[in-house]
Coordinates of C-alpha atoms in Angstrom, one line a residue:
M1 CA 0.0 0.0 0.0
P2 CA 1.2 3.5 -0.6
F3 CA 1.8 6.1 2.1
S4 CA -1.4 8.1 2.0
L5 CA -5.1 7.4 1.8
K6 CA -7.7 9.9 0.6
E7 CA -9.1 12.1 3.3
S8 CA -7.0 10.4 6.0
S9 CA -3.5 11.8 5.4
P10 CA -2.3 15.0 6.9
M11 CA 0.0 15.5 3.8
S12 CA -1.4 18.1 1.4
T13 CA -1.5 17.3 -2.3
T14 CA -1.1 20.9 -3.4
P15 CA 1.7 21.2 -5.9
H16 CA 5.0 22.9 -4.9
S17 CA 5.2 26.5 -6.1
A18 CA 8.8 26.4 -7.2
A19 CA 10.3 23.2 -8.5
P20 CA 13.9 22.8 -9.5
A21 CA 14.8 22.2 -13.1
A22 CA 13.7 18.8 -14.3
P23 CA 16.2 16.3 -15.8
S24 CA 16.0 15.5 -19.5
F25 CA 14.5 12.2 -20.7
T26 CA 14.9 10.0 -23.7
V27 CA 11.4 8.7 -24.6
A28 CA 10.5 5.8 -27.0
A29 CA 7.4 3.8 -27.8
W30 CA 6.8 0.8 -25.4
D31 CA 5.5 -2.4 -26.8
A32 CA 3.3 -4.2 -24.2
Q33 CA 3.5 -7.4 -26.2
H34 CA 7.3 -7.4 -25.9
P35 CA 7.8 -5.4 -22.8
L36 CA 11.5 -5.9 -22.3
D37 CA 12.6 -5.7 -25.9
D38 CA 13.7 -2.1 -25.4
I39 CA 17.5 -2.1 -25.6
T40 CA 18.0 0.3 -22.7
L41 CA 15.5 -1.7 -20.5
R42 CA 17.5 -4.9 -21.2
K43 CA 20.7 -3.2 -20.3
I44 CA 19.3 -1.8 -17.1
I45 CA 18.1 -5.2 -15.8
S46 CA 20.9 -7.4 -17.3
D47 CA 23.0 -7.8 -14.2
A48 CA 20.5 -6.9 -11.4
R49 CA 19.7 -9.3 -8.7
V50 CA 16.5 -7.6 -7.7
I51 CA 14.3 -5.9 -10.4
A52 CA 11.5 -3.8 -9.0
V53 CA 8.3 -3.2 -11.0
G54 CA 6.1 -0.4 -9.7
E55 CA 2.7 1.3 -10.2
S56 CA 1.7 4.8 -9.5
A57 CA -1.6 3.9 -8.1
H58 CA -3.4 0.7 -7.1
F59 CA -6.5 -0.8 -8.9
I60 CA -5.5 0.3 -12.4
D61 CA -6.3 -2.4 -15.0
E62 CA -3.7 -1.3 -17.5
L63 CA -0.9 -1.2 -14.9
S64 CA -1.8 -4.6 -13.6
D65 CA -1.7 -6.0 -17.2
A66 CA 1.6 -4.3 -18.0
R67 CA 3.2 -5.5 -14.8
A68 CA 2.1 -9.1 -15.5
G69 CA 3.7 -8.8 -18.9
I70 CA 7.0 -7.5 -17.5
A71 CA 7.1 -10.1 -14.8
A72 CA 6.3 -12.9 -17.2
A73 CA 9.2 -11.8 -19.4
L74 CA 11.5 -11.6 -16.4
V75 CA 10.7 -15.2 -15.6
R76 CA 10.8 -16.5 -19.2
D77 CA 13.8 -14.6 -20.6
F78 CA 15.8 -13.2 -17.7
G79 CA 16.3 -16.0 -15.2
V80 CA 13.9 -14.7 -12.5
D81 CA 12.7 -17.5 -10.3
D82 CA 11.5 -15.5 -7.3
L83 CA 8.5 -13.1 -7.1
A84 CA 8.4 -10.7 -4.1
L85 CA 5.0 -9.2 -3.4
E86 CA 3.4 -6.8 -0.9
I87 CA 1.9 -9.6 1.1
G88 CA 2.8 -11.4 4.2
H89 CA 4.3 -14.8 4.9
D90 CA 0.8 -16.1 5.6
E91 CA -0.4 -15.8 2.0
A92 CA 2.8 -16.4 0.0
P93 CA 2.6 -20.2 0.0
L94 CA -1.0 -20.1 -1.2
V95 CA -0.2 -17.7 -4.0
E96 CA 2.8 -19.8 -5.0
D97 CA 0.8 -23.0 -5.2
W98 CA -2.0 -21.3 -7.2
L99 CA 0.5 -19.6 -9.6
S100 CA 2.1 -23.0 -10.4
G101 CA -1.3 -24.6 -11.0
Q102 CA -1.0 -26.8 -8.0
R103 CA -4.1 -25.2 -6.5
T104 CA -7.1 -25.2 -8.7
E105 CA -9.4 -23.0 -6.6
E106 CA -10.2 -19.5 -7.6
L107 CA -7.5 -17.2 -6.3
R108 CA -10.1 -15.0 -4.5
S109 CA -11.0 -17.9 -2.3
L110 CA -7.4 -18.4 -1.2
V111 CA -6.3 -14.9 -0.2
G112 CA -7.7 -11.9 1.6
T113 CA -9.8 -9.3 0.0
L114 CA -7.0 -6.7 0.0
T115 CA -4.5 -9.0 -1.6
F116 CA -6.9 -10.0 -4.3
A117 CA -7.7 -6.3 -5.0
L118 CA -4.0 -5.4 -5.2
Y119 CA -2.8 -8.4 -7.1
G120 CA -5.6 -10.5 -8.4
T121 CA -5.6 -9.2 -12.0
F122 CA -1.8 -9.1 -12.0
L123 CA -1.5 -12.7 -10.9
V124 CA -4.2 -14.0 -13.2
G125 CA -2.4 -12.3 -16.1
L126 CA 1.0 -13.6 -15.0
R127 CA -0.2 -17.2 -14.7
S128 CA -1.8 -17.0 -18.2
R129 CA 1.6 -15.9 -19.6
L130 CA 3.9 -18.4 -17.8
P131 CA 4.7 -21.8 -19.2
R132 CA 2.4 -24.5 -17.9
H133 CA 3.3 -25.7 -14.4
R134 CA 6.3 -23.2 -14.3
R135 CA 7.2 -23.0 -10.6
V136 CA 8.0 -19.5 -9.4
R137 CA 8.8 -19.0 -5.7
V138 CA 6.6 -16.4 -4.1
L139 CA 8.1 -14.3 -1.3
G140 CA 5.8 -12.5 1.1
V141 CA 8.3 -9.8 2.1
D142 CA 5.7 -7.5 3.7
L143 CA 3.7 -7.5 6.9
P144 CA 0.4 -9.4 6.6
N145 CA -1.9 -7.4 4.3
S146 CA -4.6 -7.4 7.0
L147 CA -2.2 -5.7 9.4
T148 CA -3.3 -8.1 12.1
I149 CA -1.0 -10.0 14.4
E150 CA -2.5 -13.4 14.6
P151 CA -1.2 -14.5 11.2
S152 CA 2.3 -14.3 12.8
L153 CA 1.4 -15.7 16.2
A154 CA -0.4 -18.8 14.9
P155 CA 2.7 -20.4 13.2
L156 CA 4.9 -19.1 16.0
S157 CA 2.7 -21.1 18.5
T158 CA 3.3 -24.3 16.5
L159 CA 7.1 -23.7 16.6
L160 CA 7.3 -22.8 20.3
D161 CA 5.2 -25.9 21.2
A162 CA 8.2 -27.9 20.0
I163 CA 11.2 -25.7 21.0
D164 CA 10.0 -23.6 24.0
P165 CA 7.0 -25.1 25.7
A166 CA 7.7 -22.8 28.7
A167 CA 6.5 -19.8 26.7
A168 CA 3.0 -21.3 26.3
E169 CA 1.2 -19.1 28.8
L170 CA 3.0 -15.9 27.6
L171 CA 2.1 -16.8 24.1
R172 CA -1.6 -17.6 25.0
Q173 CA -1.9 -14.2 26.7
T174 CA -0.3 -12.4 23.7
R175 CA -2.6 -14.1 21.3
E176 CA -5.7 -13.3 23.4
L177 CA -4.7 -9.6 23.2
A178 CA -3.8 -9.7 19.5
G179 CA -7.2 -11.2 18.7
L180 CA -8.8 -8.0 19.7
V181 CA -7.4 -6.4 16.5
V182 CA -9.4 -7.5 13.5
G183 CA -9.7 -6.2 9.9
G184 CA -8.9 -6.9 6.3
S185 CA -6.5 -4.1 5.7
A186 CA -4.3 -1.6 7.4
A187 CA -7.1 0.9 7.4
A188 CA -9.6 -1.5 9.0
S189 CA -7.2 -3.0 11.5
A190 CA -5.9 0.4 12.6
A191 CA -9.5 1.5 13.2
S192 CA -9.9 -1.7 15.3
W193 CA -6.8 -1.0 17.2
L194 CA -7.9 2.6 17.9
G195 CA -11.1 1.2 19.4
L196 CA -9.2 -0.6 22.1
E197 CA -8.7 0.8 25.6
T198 CA -5.3 2.2 26.1
A199 CA -4.6 -0.4 28.7
A200 CA -5.2 -3.2 26.2
Q201 CA -3.1 -1.5 23.6
D202 CA -0.2 -1.1 26.0
S203 CA -0.6 -4.6 27.4
L204 CA -0.3 -6.0 23.9
T205 CA 2.9 -4.0 23.3
V206 CA 4.4 -5.3 26.6
H207 CA 3.5 -9.0 25.8
L208 CA 4.9 -8.8 22.3
T209 CA 8.1 -7.2 23.5
R210 CA 8.6 -9.8 26.2
L211 CA 7.9 -12.6 23.8
R212 CA 10.4 -11.3 21.2
A213 CA 13.0 -10.6 23.8
R214 CA 12.7 -14.2 25.0
I215 CA 12.9 -15.7 21.5
D216 CA 16.0 -13.5 20.6
A217 CA 17.8 -14.5 23.8
L218 CA 17.0 -18.3 23.6
G219 CA 17.6 -18.2 19.8
A220 CA 21.1 -16.9 20.4
V221 CA 21.8 -19.7 22.9
H222 CA 20.6 -22.3 20.5
R223 CA 22.0 -20.9 17.3
N224 CA 24.2 -23.9 16.8
G225 CA 21.9 -26.5 18.1
E226 CA 19.7 -29.0 16.2
D227 CA 16.7 -26.5 16.5
A228 CA 18.6 -23.6 15.2
Q229 CA 16.5 -23.2 12.1
S230 CA 13.3 -23.3 14.1
W231 CA 14.6 -20.6 16.4
R232 CA 15.6 -18.4 13.4
Q233 CA 12.1 -18.9 12.0
A234 CA 10.6 -18.1 15.4
G235 CA 12.7 -14.9 15.5
R236 CA 11.4 -13.8 12.1
L237 CA 7.8 -14.4 13.1
A238 CA 8.2 -12.5 16.4
D239 CA 9.9 -9.6 14.5
T240 CA 6.9 -9.5 12.1
A241 CA 4.4 -9.5 15.0
V242 CA 6.2 -6.7 16.7
T243 CA 6.6 -4.7 13.6
T244 CA 2.9 -5.1 12.8
E245 CA 2.0 -3.7 16.1
I246 CA 4.3 -0.8 15.7
M247 CA 2.6 -0.1 12.3
L248 CA -0.8 -0.3 13.9
R249 CA 0.2 2.5 16.2
A250 CA 1.7 4.5 13.3
M251 CA -1.5 4.1 11.2
G252 CA -3.7 4.9 14.3
D253 CA -1.6 8.1 14.8
L254 CA -2.0 8.9 11.0
F255 CA -5.8 8.6 11.2
S256 CA -6.0 10.6 14.3
G257 CA -3.9 13.4 12.9
T258 CA -1.0 12.9 15.3
G259 CA 1.3 10.9 13.0
R260 CA 5.0 11.6 13.1
L261 CA 7.1 12.3 10.0
D262 CA 8.8 9.2 8.8
D263 CA 6.9 6.7 10.9
T264 CA 6.2 4.3 8.0
T265 CA 9.9 3.9 7.4
V266 CA 9.7 1.1 10.0
R267 CA 7.7 -1.0 7.5
E268 CA 9.9 0.0 4.6
V269 CA 13.1 -1.2 6.4
F270 CA 11.3 -4.4 7.4
V271 CA 10.6 -5.1 3.7
A272 CA 14.0 -4.2 2.5
R273 CA 15.7 -6.5 5.1
R274 CA 13.5 -9.4 4.0
L275 CA 14.5 -8.8 0.4
V276 CA 18.2 -8.6 1.3
E277 CA 17.9 -11.9 3.3
A278 CA 16.3 -13.4 0.1
V279 CA 19.2 -12.2 -2.1
D280 CA 21.7 -13.7 0.4
S281 CA 20.0 -17.1 0.1
L282 CA 19.8 -17.1 -3.8
A283 CA 21.7 -19.4 -6.0
P284 CA 24.7 -17.7 -7.7
M285 CA 22.6 -16.7 -10.8
G286 CA 19.3 -16.3 -8.9
R287 CA 17.1 -13.2 -9.4
I288 CA 14.1 -11.6 -7.8
A289 CA 11.2 -9.5 -9.3
Y290 CA 9.8 -7.2 -6.6
V291 CA 6.3 -6.0 -7.6
A292 CA 5.1 -3.1 -5.4
H293 CA 3.9 0.5 -5.5
N294 CA 6.2 3.1 -7.0
N295 CA 6.4 4.8 -3.5
H296 CA 8.0 1.6 -2.1
I297 CA 10.4 0.8 -4.9
Q298 CA 11.9 4.2 -5.5
K299 CA 15.5 4.8 -4.7
A300 CA 15.0 8.2 -3.1
P301 CA 12.9 9.5 -0.2
V302 CA 9.2 9.9 -0.7
A303 CA 7.9 13.5 -0.1
F304 CA 4.6 15.1 -0.7
D305 CA 4.8 18.9 -1.1
G306 CA 8.3 18.9 0.3
V307 CA 7.1 17.0 3.4
L308 CA 9.0 13.7 4.1
A309 CA 6.7 10.7 4.2
A310 CA 9.2 7.9 4.4
H311 CA 12.5 6.4 3.3
P312 CA 11.2 3.7 1.1
A313 CA 12.4 0.1 0.8
G314 CA 14.0 0.9 -2.6
E315 CA 16.2 3.5 -1.0
V316 CA 17.4 1.0 1.5
L317 CA 17.9 -1.7 -1.2
A318 CA 19.8 0.7 -3.4
E319 CA 22.2 1.4 -0.5
S320 CA 22.5 -2.3 0.4
L321 CA 22.7 -3.8 -3.1
G322 CA 24.0 -0.9 -5.3
S323 CA 23.6 -1.7 -9.0
D324 CA 22.2 -5.1 -8.1
Y325 CA 18.9 -3.3 -7.5
R326 CA 17.0 -1.7 -10.4
A327 CA 13.6 0.0 -10.2
I328 CA 11.2 0.4 -13.1
A329 CA 8.2 2.6 -12.4
L330 CA 4.9 2.5 -14.1
T331 CA 2.5 5.5 -14.4
H332 CA -0.3 6.9 -16.6
A333 CA -1.4 10.1 -18.2
D334 CA -5.2 9.8 -17.7
D335 CA -7.3 12.6 -16.3
E336 CA -8.8 10.3 -13.7
V337 CA -7.5 7.6 -11.4
P338 CA -9.0 5.1 -8.9
E339 CA -8.4 6.3 -5.3
M340 CA -9.1 4.9 -1.9
A341 CA -11.7 6.8 0.1
V342 CA -11.7 6.2 3.9
P343 CA -13.4 5.3 6.1
A344 CA -16.0 3.0 4.5
A345 CA -18.1 0.1 5.8
T346 CA -16.2 -2.5 3.9
E347 CA -14.0 -5.4 5.0
V348 CA -10.9 -3.4 4.0
G349 CA -12.1 -0.1 5.5
F350 CA -12.1 1.9 2.2
R351 CA -13.9 2.1 -1.1
V352 CA -12.4 2.8 -4.5
E353 CA -13.7 5.8 -6.4
R354 CA -12.6 7.6 -9.6
V355 CA -11.3 11.0 -8.9
A356 CA -9.4 13.7 -10.8
A357 CA -5.7 12.9 -11.2
A358 CA -3.1 15.5 -10.4
P359 CA -2.7 17.9 -13.4
L360 CA 0.2 17.1 -15.7
R361 CA 2.8 19.8 -15.3
A362 CA 5.7 20.5 -17.7
D363 CA 8.2 19.0 -15.3
S364 CA 6.4 15.6 -15.1
V365 CA 7.6 12.4 -16.8
E366 CA 4.0 11.9 -18.1
S367 CA 4.2 15.2 -19.9
S368 CA 7.6 14.3 -21.4
C369 CA 5.9 11.3 -23.0
A370 CA 2.8 13.1 -24.4
D371 CA 3.9 13.0 -28.1
V372 CA 4.7 9.3 -28.0
L373 CA 1.5 8.5 -26.1
R374 CA -0.6 10.1 -28.8
S375 CA 0.9 7.9 -31.5
A376 CA 1.7 4.6 -29.5
G377 CA -0.4 4.6 -26.4
A378 CA 2.5 3.7 -24.2
A379 CA 6.0 5.0 -23.7
V380 CA 9.2 4.2 -21.8
A381 CA 11.3 7.1 -20.5
R382 CA 14.8 7.0 -19.1
F383 CA 17.2 9.8 -18.1
D384 CA 19.7 10.9 -20.7
E385 CA 23.0 9.2 -20.2
D386 CA 24.9 12.4 -19.3
G387 CA 24.8 12.1 -15.5
S388 CA 21.4 13.9 -15.6
T389 CA 20.3 15.3 -12.2
G390 CA 17.4 17.3 -11.0
I391 CA 13.9 16.9 -9.8
F392 CA 10.9 15.8 -11.8
R393 CA 7.2 15.0 -11.0
V394 CA 5.6 11.6 -11.3
R395 CA 2.0 10.7 -10.3
S396 CA 1.3 8.9 -7.0
Q397 CA -2.2 7.9 -6.4
S398 CA -4.4 11.0 -7.2
A399 CA -1.5 13.4 -6.3
D400 CA 2.0 13.7 -7.7
V401 CA 5.4 13.7 -6.0
E402 CA 8.7 15.3 -6.7
V403 CA 11.5 12.8 -7.0
D404 CA 15.2 13.0 -7.8
A405 CA 16.4 11.7 -11.2
A406 CA 18.1 8.8 -9.3
A407 CA 14.7 7.5 -8.0
F408 CA 14.0 5.2 -10.9
D409 CA 16.1 3.5 -13.6
A410 CA 13.3 3.7 -16.2
I411 CA 9.6 4.7 -16.2
V412 CA 6.8 3.2 -18.3
V413 CA 4.0 5.5 -19.0
L414 CA 0.5 4.4 -20.3
A415 CA -2.1 6.6 -21.7
T416 CA -5.1 5.4 -19.7
A417 CA -6.0 4.3 -16.2
T418 CA -9.1 2.2 -16.2
T419 CA -10.4 0.9 -12.9
D420 CA -9.5 -2.7 -12.3
P421 CA -12.6 -4.9 -12.6
A422 CA -11.6 -6.7 -9.4
V423 CA -12.8 -3.7 -7.5
A424 CA -16.4 -4.2 -8.6
T425 CA -16.1 -8.0 -8.2
L426 CA -15.2 -7.4 -4.5
G427 CA -17.9 -4.8 -4.0
L428 CA -15.4 -2.0 -3.3
D429 CA -16.7 0.4 -5.9

C-alpha cells in the first residue's frame, strides 16, 4: 500500500510553487506485447539481482496487465525464479501453489480481499503468460496485508510448542490480546486498534516485547543446536508480529492526525531486510522480481509537497545492493484515477472511487511522453546518459510527487488508467 489514503492523510496534495529544473528524458514507444525488448531496459536489468516493477496507483487495470507482462518476461527470458510481493508470509505459499497450477481453486478464495484487490488481476495475467506448471517461488516480504498480528502468532505457536513449551502461557496471553485487533487491511485494522482501551493497547505491546526478547535470547543460545533453524524462523515471526503492532500504532496516529514524520519507514526497512535476506539465500545466478507501488520501490525519499513521508524500501535496497537493485516505475497520463476513500463500511475499510488525477505539469515524466503516447499509447522514459540530475514529477495515487532523477532507472507511461474490474467484483466500488 502507498503512504497516503484519501481524506485520511495530513499531507497536502497541493503542488509545490517552485520546482527545480527537471532532468531530460529519452522517450520511446513501449510495446506491451514485448515489454523488455527495449535495448535500454534490457541493459538496465541485465545484471541486477532484484528488479522492482512499480505502479503509480493501485487498482488500475492497464498497470496490472503491463506488470504481468513485464514479470512474465523476467521469468521466461531473464532467469527470475522468485517473485516478491506486498503480502505477508501467511499468504505467500498459497499464491505460489496457485500460480504454479498446484491449487485449482479461484485465487479469490485463497487470499484476503485486499491481496486480491491489489494483485488478483496481475496474478491472473501472470499465470496465463507463464509456461504450464512453471514454478515461481513467491516471497511474502511485507507485513500481513490485514495488518493483524494473529497470522504471525499462529505459526509461532506451533514452533514454540516444540522448542519452547515454557513460553506457552505468555504466548496464550499475547494471542488473546492480539485477537482484539481485526480487519482486512491496514485501514480497517488500525481502526480496530484505535477502538481498544489504552490499557489493552499497552498490554499487547508489553506482551509482544517480552515474547520477542525471550525468543531473541534463547535463539542466540541455541544458534548452533539442532533446533537452530526453528529458532531463526521463530525470530522472524516474532519480529513480524512486533513490527505489525508498531505499524498499527503508526496508522492509528495517522488517522487521528497525530502521526510523526517518517513513521512508516519502519515498514519499509522491514521489507528491505526481507529482500536482502532473500538475495543472500539465492543461488549464484538467482534473481528476484519485486512488484510493489512506486512509492515503495523508488531509490530516493518519498515526499509530498516537500514533506517527508518515508524512506522507502527501494532507497534501503539501493544502498545495500548498489547496481544489483534496479527500479522500473509504471504510471499513466489519464485525467482520472482510482483512489481509496476512507473510512468505509467494507472489509478493508475503504472504497475505491474515480477522482481527478493531479494535473500534468511541464516537469512531469508523463508530460515528457505526451507525443509518443498520442501515437503509440505507451512509452518508456529514461534519463539521458549524461549524468542527468534534477527533480521531476511523477504521479502517485491521485496526487503527484517530486523525486530525484536517481529514483528510478526507467519509467513506463501508459495513456489510460481504467479501474481494475476486481474492484467491482469485490464490491469495493
